[in-house]
């Protein structure tokens, strides 16, 4: 009888540690993520959530262990050239260009992707920014800027989303839209890594809470208790 092997995880972190500035920020992380999965990272300020995403993006190298994408080490140059084309990174720095209109700020990325730019307006409309498409981004509120970043995710359409605090500044409807697009992306086989301090509803997600790095000192909050 032929027994089918389960597929290897798309992304595997094998005993990964990461140092920054001569300090170990992440220690012995083991995670395996298959197509269609989500991993939600939580933890105190400074616990290493952004560092985790930076490592997945290839901006920081593991100081020990390995990160495998479909079985290949992402730090090997030939692999990284392919791997980075799978990634869509949403960070707190929104990379919105003030000289471009709202629409151009999405289209620019879509065209860089080799696409015709036609997905940008529908993506903005979906995120509730259609009527602001021809305005300059200085007209946008913080939450609207975050919606613009999410419209980029939709228009570019890469499979692995690295989302650093995607719900920050979003109103309730914005969070629902975020949850919806994450769910849709996963149904299409995409992978989502998201850091958060606030609950986001992601069905069947894996959760990883990073430990506090230093013994916690008393803060004003403790003194008020
Ligand atoms: N550019 C840097 N160089 C060296 N160390 C850094 C750098 N940026 C951050 N760190 C350190 O790395 C540690 C983890 O930071 P990181 O930004 O990953 O935490 P985080 O969990 O995302 O925090 P937050 O919840 O505040 O966003 C912190 O102790 C921080 O001081």
PDB file of C-alpha atoms and ligand atoms in Angstrom:
ATOM      1  CA  UNK A   1       0.000   0.000   0.000  1.00  0.00           C
ATOM      2  CA  UNK A   2       1.279   3.449  -0.887  1.00  0.00           C
ATOM      3  CA  UNK A   3       1.141   5.755   2.122  1.00  0.00           C
ATOM      4  CA  UNK A   4       1.240   9.423   1.273  1.00  0.00           C
ATOM      5  CA  UNK A   5       3.614  11.480   3.405  1.00  0.00           C
ATOM      6  CA  UNK A   6       2.096  14.655   4.877  1.00  0.00           C
ATOM      7  CA  UNK A   7       3.377  17.735   3.015  1.00  0.00           C
ATOM      8  CA  UNK A   8       6.354  19.462   4.672  1.00  0.00           C
ATOM      9  CA  UNK A   9       5.528  22.722   6.423  1.00  0.00           C
ATOM     10  CA  UNK A  10       5.840  25.687   4.127  1.00  0.00           C
ATOM     11  CA  UNK A  11       7.807  27.560   6.783  1.00  0.00           C
ATOM     12  CA  UNK A  12       9.743  25.817   9.528  1.00  0.00           C
ATOM     13  CA  UNK A  13      11.654  27.533  12.306  1.00  0.00           C
ATOM     14  CA  UNK A  14      14.037  24.978  13.681  1.00  0.00           C
ATOM     15  CA  UNK A  15      15.462  25.884  17.097  1.00  0.00           C
ATOM     16  CA  UNK A  16      15.901  29.490  16.035  1.00  0.00           C
ATOM     17  CA  UNK A  17      17.531  32.156  18.176  1.00  0.00           C
ATOM     18  CA  UNK A  18      18.148  35.762  17.255  1.00  0.00           C
ATOM     19  CA  UNK A  19      20.525  38.359  18.656  1.00  0.00           C
ATOM     20  CA  UNK A  20      20.379  42.118  18.287  1.00  0.00           C
ATOM     21  CA  UNK A  21      23.052  44.412  19.595  1.00  0.00           C
ATOM     22  CA  UNK A  22      24.875  41.461  21.241  1.00  0.00           C
ATOM     23  CA  UNK A  23      21.759  40.466  23.201  1.00  0.00           C
ATOM     24  CA  UNK A  24      19.730  37.337  22.640  1.00  0.00           C
ATOM     25  CA  UNK A  25      16.210  38.524  21.856  1.00  0.00           C
ATOM     26  CA  UNK A  26      14.646  35.212  20.741  1.00  0.00           C
ATOM     27  CA  UNK A  27      15.726  31.823  22.033  1.00  0.00           C
ATOM     28  CA  UNK A  28      15.109  28.306  20.663  1.00  0.00           C
ATOM     29  CA  UNK A  29      11.922  28.983  18.722  1.00  0.00           C
ATOM     30  CA  UNK A  30      10.328  25.989  17.001  1.00  0.00           C
ATOM     31  CA  UNK A  31       7.355  26.670  14.744  1.00  0.00           C
ATOM     32  CA  UNK A  32       5.973  24.986  11.662  1.00  0.00           C
ATOM     33  CA  UNK A  33       3.450  26.735   9.449  1.00  0.00           C
ATOM     34  CA  UNK A  34       1.566  25.168   6.546  1.00  0.00           C
ATOM     35  CA  UNK A  35      -0.215  26.855   3.645  1.00  0.00           C
ATOM     36  CA  UNK A  36      -3.462  28.423   4.856  1.00  0.00           C
ATOM     37  CA  UNK A  37      -2.234  28.802   8.453  1.00  0.00           C
ATOM     38  CA  UNK A  38      -1.838  31.787  10.728  1.00  0.00           C
ATOM     39  CA  UNK A  39       0.511  32.439  13.625  1.00  0.00           C
ATOM     40  CA  UNK A  40      -0.330  35.225  16.063  1.00  0.00           C
ATOM     41  CA  UNK A  41       2.559  36.565  18.121  1.00  0.00           C
ATOM     42  CA  UNK A  42       1.942  38.345  21.376  1.00  0.00           C
ATOM     43  CA  UNK A  43       4.111  39.427  24.287  1.00  0.00           C
ATOM     44  CA  UNK A  44       5.163  42.466  26.269  1.00  0.00           C
ATOM     45  CA  UNK A  45       6.803  45.509  24.694  1.00  0.00           C
ATOM     46  CA  UNK A  46      10.351  44.577  23.754  1.00  0.00           C
ATOM     47  CA  UNK A  47       9.741  40.814  23.907  1.00  0.00           C
ATOM     48  CA  UNK A  48      10.826  40.363  20.279  1.00  0.00           C
ATOM     49  CA  UNK A  49       7.662  40.243  18.129  1.00  0.00           C
ATOM     50  CA  UNK A  50       8.979  42.644  15.482  1.00  0.00           C
ATOM     51  CA  UNK A  51      12.367  40.920  15.630  1.00  0.00           C
ATOM     52  CA  UNK A  52      10.569  37.634  14.864  1.00  0.00           C
ATOM     53  CA  UNK A  53       8.947  39.164  11.766  1.00  0.00           C
ATOM     54  CA  UNK A  54      12.218  40.835  10.707  1.00  0.00           C
ATOM     55  CA  UNK A  55      13.883  37.447  10.829  1.00  0.00           C
ATOM     56  CA  UNK A  56      11.147  35.907   8.684  1.00  0.00           C
ATOM     57  CA  UNK A  57      11.551  38.799   6.252  1.00  0.00           C
ATOM     58  CA  UNK A  58      15.276  38.120   6.069  1.00  0.00           C
ATOM     59  CA  UNK A  59      16.239  41.518   7.556  1.00  0.00           C
ATOM     60  CA  UNK A  60      17.848  39.848  10.606  1.00  0.00           C
ATOM     61  CA  UNK A  61      19.639  36.505  10.464  1.00  0.00           C
ATOM     62  CA  UNK A  62      19.105  33.807  13.065  1.00  0.00           C
ATOM     63  CA  UNK A  63      22.115  33.571  15.385  1.00  0.00           C
ATOM     64  CA  UNK A  64      21.365  29.848  15.762  1.00  0.00           C
ATOM     65  CA  UNK A  65      18.999  27.381  14.122  1.00  0.00           C
ATOM     66  CA  UNK A  66      17.484  27.694  10.673  1.00  0.00           C
ATOM     67  CA  UNK A  67      14.396  28.997   8.886  1.00  0.00           C
ATOM     68  CA  UNK A  68      13.292  26.716   6.065  1.00  0.00           C
ATOM     69  CA  UNK A  69      10.902  27.665   3.277  1.00  0.00           C
ATOM     70  CA  UNK A  70       9.635  24.549   1.491  1.00  0.00           C
ATOM     71  CA  UNK A  71      12.682  22.796   2.937  1.00  0.00           C
ATOM     72  CA  UNK A  72      15.248  25.416   1.845  1.00  0.00           C
ATOM     73  CA  UNK A  73      17.223  27.713   4.130  1.00  0.00           C
ATOM     74  CA  UNK A  74      16.015  31.285   3.519  1.00  0.00           C
ATOM     75  CA  UNK A  75      19.436  32.735   4.352  1.00  0.00           C
ATOM     76  CA  UNK A  76      21.016  31.067   1.345  1.00  0.00           C
ATOM     77  CA  UNK A  77      21.240  33.805  -1.330  1.00  0.00           C
ATOM     78  CA  UNK A  78      19.673  31.819  -4.198  1.00  0.00           C
ATOM     79  CA  UNK A  79      16.724  30.811  -2.021  1.00  0.00           C
ATOM     80  CA  UNK A  80      16.245  34.283  -0.556  1.00  0.00           C
ATOM     81  CA  UNK A  81      15.861  35.840  -4.027  1.00  0.00           C
ATOM     82  CA  UNK A  82      12.828  33.588  -4.592  1.00  0.00           C
ATOM     83  CA  UNK A  83      11.522  33.638  -1.024  1.00  0.00           C
ATOM     84  CA  UNK A  84      11.404  37.444  -0.705  1.00  0.00           C
ATOM     85  CA  UNK A  85       9.035  37.599  -3.673  1.00  0.00           C
ATOM     86  CA  UNK A  86       6.505  35.642  -1.596  1.00  0.00           C
ATOM     87  CA  UNK A  87       6.438  38.221   1.219  1.00  0.00           C
ATOM     88  CA  UNK A  88       4.199  41.140   1.938  1.00  0.00           C
ATOM     89  CA  UNK A  89       5.353  43.169   4.918  1.00  0.00           C
ATOM     90  CA  UNK A  90       3.050  45.559   6.789  1.00  0.00           C
ATOM     91  CA  UNK A  91       4.820  47.567   9.457  1.00  0.00           C
ATOM     92  CA  UNK A  92       4.180  50.553  11.669  1.00  0.00           C
ATOM     93  CA  UNK A  93       6.230  52.610   9.205  1.00  0.00           C
ATOM     94  CA  UNK A  94       3.665  52.869   6.453  1.00  0.00           C
ATOM     95  CA  UNK A  95       5.897  53.881   3.502  1.00  0.00           C
ATOM     96  CA  UNK A  96       3.169  56.153   2.146  1.00  0.00           C
ATOM     97  CA  UNK A  97       4.607  58.654  -0.313  1.00  0.00           C
ATOM     98  CA  UNK A  98       3.245  62.157   0.231  1.00  0.00           C
ATOM     99  CA  UNK A  99       3.664  63.255  -3.404  1.00  0.00           C
ATOM    100  CA  UNK A 100       1.499  60.417  -4.704  1.00  0.00           C
ATOM    101  CA  UNK A 101      -2.278  60.264  -4.446  1.00  0.00           C
ATOM    102  CA  UNK A 102      -3.898  57.599  -2.297  1.00  0.00           C
ATOM    103  CA  UNK A 103      -4.539  55.511  -5.419  1.00  0.00           C
ATOM    104  CA  UNK A 104      -0.997  55.951  -6.731  1.00  0.00           C
ATOM    105  CA  UNK A 105       0.314  54.808  -3.359  1.00  0.00           C
ATOM    106  CA  UNK A 106      -1.265  51.425  -3.991  1.00  0.00           C
ATOM    107  CA  UNK A 107      -0.773  51.326  -7.768  1.00  0.00           C
ATOM    108  CA  UNK A 108       2.944  52.058  -7.462  1.00  0.00           C
ATOM    109  CA  UNK A 109       3.422  48.781  -5.581  1.00  0.00           C
ATOM    110  CA  UNK A 110       1.110  46.872  -7.874  1.00  0.00           C
ATOM    111  CA  UNK A 111       2.986  48.020 -10.976  1.00  0.00           C
ATOM    112  CA  UNK A 112       6.351  47.216  -9.343  1.00  0.00           C
ATOM    113  CA  UNK A 113       4.920  43.735  -9.014  1.00  0.00           C
ATOM    114  CA  UNK A 114       4.590  43.572 -12.797  1.00  0.00           C
ATOM    115  CA  UNK A 115       0.788  43.950 -12.686  1.00  0.00           C
ATOM    116  CA  UNK A 116      -1.420  46.349 -14.622  1.00  0.00           C
ATOM    117  CA  UNK A 117      -2.505  48.423 -11.602  1.00  0.00           C
ATOM    118  CA  UNK A 118      -6.180  47.593 -12.026  1.00  0.00           C
ATOM    119  CA  UNK A 119      -6.559  45.843  -8.667  1.00  0.00           C
ATOM    120  CA  UNK A 120      -5.689  48.995  -6.703  1.00  0.00           C
ATOM    121  CA  UNK A 121      -8.967  50.916  -6.907  1.00  0.00           C
ATOM    122  CA  UNK A 122     -11.157  47.914  -6.010  1.00  0.00           C
ATOM    123  CA  UNK A 123      -8.804  47.196  -3.087  1.00  0.00           C
ATOM    124  CA  UNK A 124      -9.131  50.786  -1.849  1.00  0.00           C
ATOM    125  CA  UNK A 125     -12.904  50.637  -2.300  1.00  0.00           C
ATOM    126  CA  UNK A 126     -13.034  47.419  -0.324  1.00  0.00           C
ATOM    127  CA  UNK A 127     -11.116  49.088   2.493  1.00  0.00           C
ATOM    128  CA  UNK A 128     -13.555  52.039   2.445  1.00  0.00           C
ATOM    129  CA  UNK A 129     -11.168  54.540   0.827  1.00  0.00           C
ATOM    130  CA  UNK A 130     -12.643  54.684  -2.671  1.00  0.00           C
ATOM    131  CA  UNK A 131     -13.850  58.278  -2.386  1.00  0.00           C
ATOM    132  CA  UNK A 132     -10.396  59.401  -1.205  1.00  0.00           C
ATOM    133  CA  UNK A 133      -8.537  57.673  -4.062  1.00  0.00           C
ATOM    134  CA  UNK A 134      -7.530  60.907  -5.793  1.00  0.00           C
ATOM    135  CA  UNK A 135      -6.624  62.820  -2.626  1.00  0.00           C
ATOM    136  CA  UNK A 136      -3.134  63.264  -1.274  1.00  0.00           C
ATOM    137  CA  UNK A 137      -2.325  61.062   1.739  1.00  0.00           C
ATOM    138  CA  UNK A 138      -1.990  64.095   4.025  1.00  0.00           C
ATOM    139  CA  UNK A 139      -5.810  64.057   4.003  1.00  0.00           C
ATOM    140  CA  UNK A 140      -5.833  60.622   5.660  1.00  0.00           C
ATOM    141  CA  UNK A 141      -6.290  59.869   9.357  1.00  0.00           C
ATOM    142  CA  UNK A 142      -4.099  57.263  11.072  1.00  0.00           C
ATOM    143  CA  UNK A 143      -6.733  54.567  10.662  1.00  0.00           C
ATOM    144  CA  UNK A 144      -7.208  55.481   6.994  1.00  0.00           C
ATOM    145  CA  UNK A 145      -3.442  55.210   6.447  1.00  0.00           C
ATOM    146  CA  UNK A 146      -3.597  51.711   7.931  1.00  0.00           C
ATOM    147  CA  UNK A 147      -6.499  50.881   5.601  1.00  0.00           C
ATOM    148  CA  UNK A 148      -4.345  52.057   2.681  1.00  0.00           C
ATOM    149  CA  UNK A 149      -1.600  49.647   3.776  1.00  0.00           C
ATOM    150  CA  UNK A 150      -4.168  46.839   3.897  1.00  0.00           C
ATOM    151  CA  UNK A 151      -5.378  47.774   0.407  1.00  0.00           C
ATOM    152  CA  UNK A 152      -1.784  47.241  -0.746  1.00  0.00           C
ATOM    153  CA  UNK A 153      -1.806  43.724   0.675  1.00  0.00           C
ATOM    154  CA  UNK A 154      -4.905  42.992  -1.368  1.00  0.00           C
ATOM    155  CA  UNK A 155      -3.664  44.596  -4.585  1.00  0.00           C
ATOM    156  CA  UNK A 156      -0.216  43.010  -4.513  1.00  0.00           C
ATOM    157  CA  UNK A 157      -1.473  39.549  -3.620  1.00  0.00           C
ATOM    158  CA  UNK A 158       1.667  37.825  -2.318  1.00  0.00           C
ATOM    159  CA  UNK A 159       1.204  34.584  -0.366  1.00  0.00           C
ATOM    160  CA  UNK A 160       3.074  35.216   2.917  1.00  0.00           C
ATOM    161  CA  UNK A 161       1.845  38.167   4.967  1.00  0.00           C
ATOM    162  CA  UNK A 162       4.046  39.539   7.742  1.00  0.00           C
ATOM    163  CA  UNK A 163       1.827  41.927   9.679  1.00  0.00           C
ATOM    164  CA  UNK A 164       3.309  44.010  12.488  1.00  0.00           C
ATOM    165  CA  UNK A 165       0.439  45.223  14.658  1.00  0.00           C
ATOM    166  CA  UNK A 166      -2.027  45.443  11.758  1.00  0.00           C
ATOM    167  CA  UNK A 167      -4.972  46.459  13.937  1.00  0.00           C
ATOM    168  CA  UNK A 168      -3.322  49.544  15.448  1.00  0.00           C
ATOM    169  CA  UNK A 169      -5.399  52.679  14.698  1.00  0.00           C
ATOM    170  CA  UNK A 170      -8.243  50.723  13.073  1.00  0.00           C
ATOM    171  CA  UNK A 171     -11.820  51.262  14.232  1.00  0.00           C
ATOM    172  CA  UNK A 172     -14.157  48.325  14.881  1.00  0.00           C
ATOM    173  CA  UNK A 173     -15.194  48.082  11.235  1.00  0.00           C
ATOM    174  CA  UNK A 174     -11.551  48.283  10.180  1.00  0.00           C
ATOM    175  CA  UNK A 175     -10.666  45.375  12.485  1.00  0.00           C
ATOM    176  CA  UNK A 176     -13.557  43.360  11.011  1.00  0.00           C
ATOM    177  CA  UNK A 177     -12.256  44.076   7.505  1.00  0.00           C
ATOM    178  CA  UNK A 178      -8.788  43.022   8.613  1.00  0.00           C
ATOM    179  CA  UNK A 179     -10.155  39.769  10.051  1.00  0.00           C
ATOM    180  CA  UNK A 180     -12.101  39.178   6.846  1.00  0.00           C
ATOM    181  CA  UNK A 181      -9.150  39.674   4.500  1.00  0.00           C
ATOM    182  CA  UNK A 182      -6.919  37.476   6.671  1.00  0.00           C
ATOM    183  CA  UNK A 183      -9.539  34.722   6.586  1.00  0.00           C
ATOM    184  CA  UNK A 184      -9.983  35.044   2.799  1.00  0.00           C
ATOM    185  CA  UNK A 185      -6.242  35.054   2.226  1.00  0.00           C
ATOM    186  CA  UNK A 186      -5.884  31.856   4.258  1.00  0.00           C
ATOM    187  CA  UNK A 187      -8.721  30.153   2.396  1.00  0.00           C
ATOM    188  CA  UNK A 188      -6.770  30.834  -0.796  1.00  0.00           C
ATOM    189  CA  UNK A 189      -3.761  29.062   0.733  1.00  0.00           C
ATOM    190  CA  UNK A 190      -1.942  32.154   2.017  1.00  0.00           C
ATOM    191  CA  UNK A 191       0.010  32.301   5.269  1.00  0.00           C
ATOM    192  CA  UNK A 192      -0.284  35.031   7.884  1.00  0.00           C
ATOM    193  CA  UNK A 193       2.097  35.983  10.675  1.00  0.00           C
ATOM    194  CA  UNK A 194       0.688  38.793  12.812  1.00  0.00           C
ATOM    195  CA  UNK A 195       1.894  40.523  15.954  1.00  0.00           C
ATOM    196  CA  UNK A 196      -0.679  42.137  18.168  1.00  0.00           C
ATOM    197  CA  UNK A 197      -1.400  43.606  21.560  1.00  0.00           C
ATOM    198  CA  UNK A 198      -5.153  43.575  20.987  1.00  0.00           C
ATOM    199  CA  UNK A 199      -7.293  40.516  20.288  1.00  0.00           C
ATOM    200  CA  UNK A 200      -7.842  39.845  16.583  1.00  0.00           C
ATOM    201  CA  UNK A 201     -10.225  37.007  15.745  1.00  0.00           C
ATOM    202  CA  UNK A 202      -8.361  34.590  13.530  1.00  0.00           C
ATOM    203  CA  UNK A 203     -10.007  31.200  13.274  1.00  0.00           C
ATOM    204  CA  UNK A 204      -7.778  28.199  14.119  1.00  0.00           C
ATOM    205  CA  UNK A 205      -4.712  30.395  14.429  1.00  0.00           C
ATOM    206  CA  UNK A 206      -1.637  29.230  16.303  1.00  0.00           C
ATOM    207  CA  UNK A 207      -0.625  31.518  19.130  1.00  0.00           C
ATOM    208  CA  UNK A 208       2.874  32.154  20.393  1.00  0.00           C
ATOM    209  CA  UNK A 209       3.372  34.334  23.423  1.00  0.00           C
ATOM    210  CA  UNK A 210       6.960  35.491  23.651  1.00  0.00           C
ATOM    211  CA  UNK A 211       8.340  35.568  27.186  1.00  0.00           C
ATOM    212  CA  UNK A 212       9.344  38.762  28.924  1.00  0.00           C
ATOM    213  CA  UNK A 213      13.071  39.232  28.379  1.00  0.00           C
ATOM    214  CA  UNK A 214      13.986  40.770  31.726  1.00  0.00           C
ATOM    215  CA  UNK A 215      12.516  40.416  35.226  1.00  0.00           C
ATOM    216  CA  UNK A 216       9.811  43.022  35.265  1.00  0.00           C
ATOM    217  CA  UNK A 217      10.501  46.132  37.307  1.00  0.00           C
ATOM    218  CA  UNK A 218       7.706  47.855  39.198  1.00  0.00           C
ATOM    219  CA  UNK A 219       5.955  50.517  37.162  1.00  0.00           C
ATOM    220  CA  UNK A 220       3.569  53.309  38.028  1.00  0.00           C
ATOM    221  CA  UNK A 221       0.698  50.879  37.336  1.00  0.00           C
ATOM    222  CA  UNK A 222       1.876  48.606  40.188  1.00  0.00           C
ATOM    223  CA  UNK A 223       2.192  51.559  42.503  1.00  0.00           C
ATOM    224  CA  UNK A 224      -1.369  52.657  41.715  1.00  0.00           C
ATOM    225  CA  UNK A 225      -2.790  49.179  42.472  1.00  0.00           C
TER     226      UNK A 225
HETATM  227  N1  LIG B   1      17.616  48.402  15.880  1.00  0.00           N
HETATM  228  C1  LIG B   1      17.820  47.701  17.004  1.00  0.00           C
HETATM  229  N2  LIG B   1      19.060  47.380  17.414  1.00  0.00           N
HETATM  230  C2  LIG B   1      19.268  46.669  18.522  1.00  0.00           C
HETATM  231  N3  LIG B   1      18.285  46.232  19.334  1.00  0.00           N
HETATM  232  C3  LIG B   1      17.043  46.531  18.984  1.00  0.00           C
HETATM  233  C4  LIG B   1      16.729  47.274  17.807  1.00  0.00           C
HETATM  234  N4  LIG B   1      15.385  47.414  17.734  1.00  0.00           N
HETATM  235  C5  LIG B   1      14.897  46.780  18.802  1.00  0.00           C
HETATM  236  N5  LIG B   1      15.882  46.257  19.554  1.00  0.00           N
HETATM  237  C6  LIG B   1      15.729  45.508  20.803  1.00  0.00           C
HETATM  238  O1  LIG B   1      15.156  44.250  20.514  1.00  0.00           O
HETATM  239  C7  LIG B   1      14.229  43.905  21.538  1.00  0.00           C
HETATM  240  C8  LIG B   1      12.960  43.412  20.888  1.00  0.00           C
HETATM  241  O2  LIG B   1      12.383  44.484  20.151  1.00  0.00           O
HETATM  242  P1  LIG B   1      11.118  44.261  19.242  1.00  0.00           P
HETATM  243  O3  LIG B   1      10.888  45.538  18.501  1.00  0.00           O
HETATM  244  O4  LIG B   1      11.297  43.013  18.482  1.00  0.00           O
HETATM  245  O5  LIG B   1       9.998  44.020  20.367  1.00  0.00           O
HETATM  246  P2  LIG B   1       8.414  43.954  20.228  1.00  0.00           P
HETATM  247  O6  LIG B   1       7.966  42.737  20.972  1.00  0.00           O
HETATM  248  O7  LIG B   1       8.020  44.068  18.799  1.00  0.00           O
HETATM  249  O8  LIG B   1       7.982  45.246  21.025  1.00  0.00           O
HETATM  250  P3  LIG B   1       6.688  46.206  20.925  1.00  0.00           P
HETATM  251  O9  LIG B   1       5.541  45.455  21.549  1.00  0.00           O
HETATM  252  O10 LIG B   1       7.101  47.367  21.748  1.00  0.00           O
HETATM  253  O11 LIG B   1       6.485  46.566  19.477  1.00  0.00           O
HETATM  254  C9  LIG B   1      14.025  45.140  22.429  1.00  0.00           C
HETATM  255  O12 LIG B   1      14.616  44.894  23.676  1.00  0.00           O
HETATM  256  C10 LIG B   1      14.743  46.230  21.711  1.00  0.00           C
HETATM  257  O13 LIG B   1      15.446  47.032  22.626  1.00  0.00           O
END
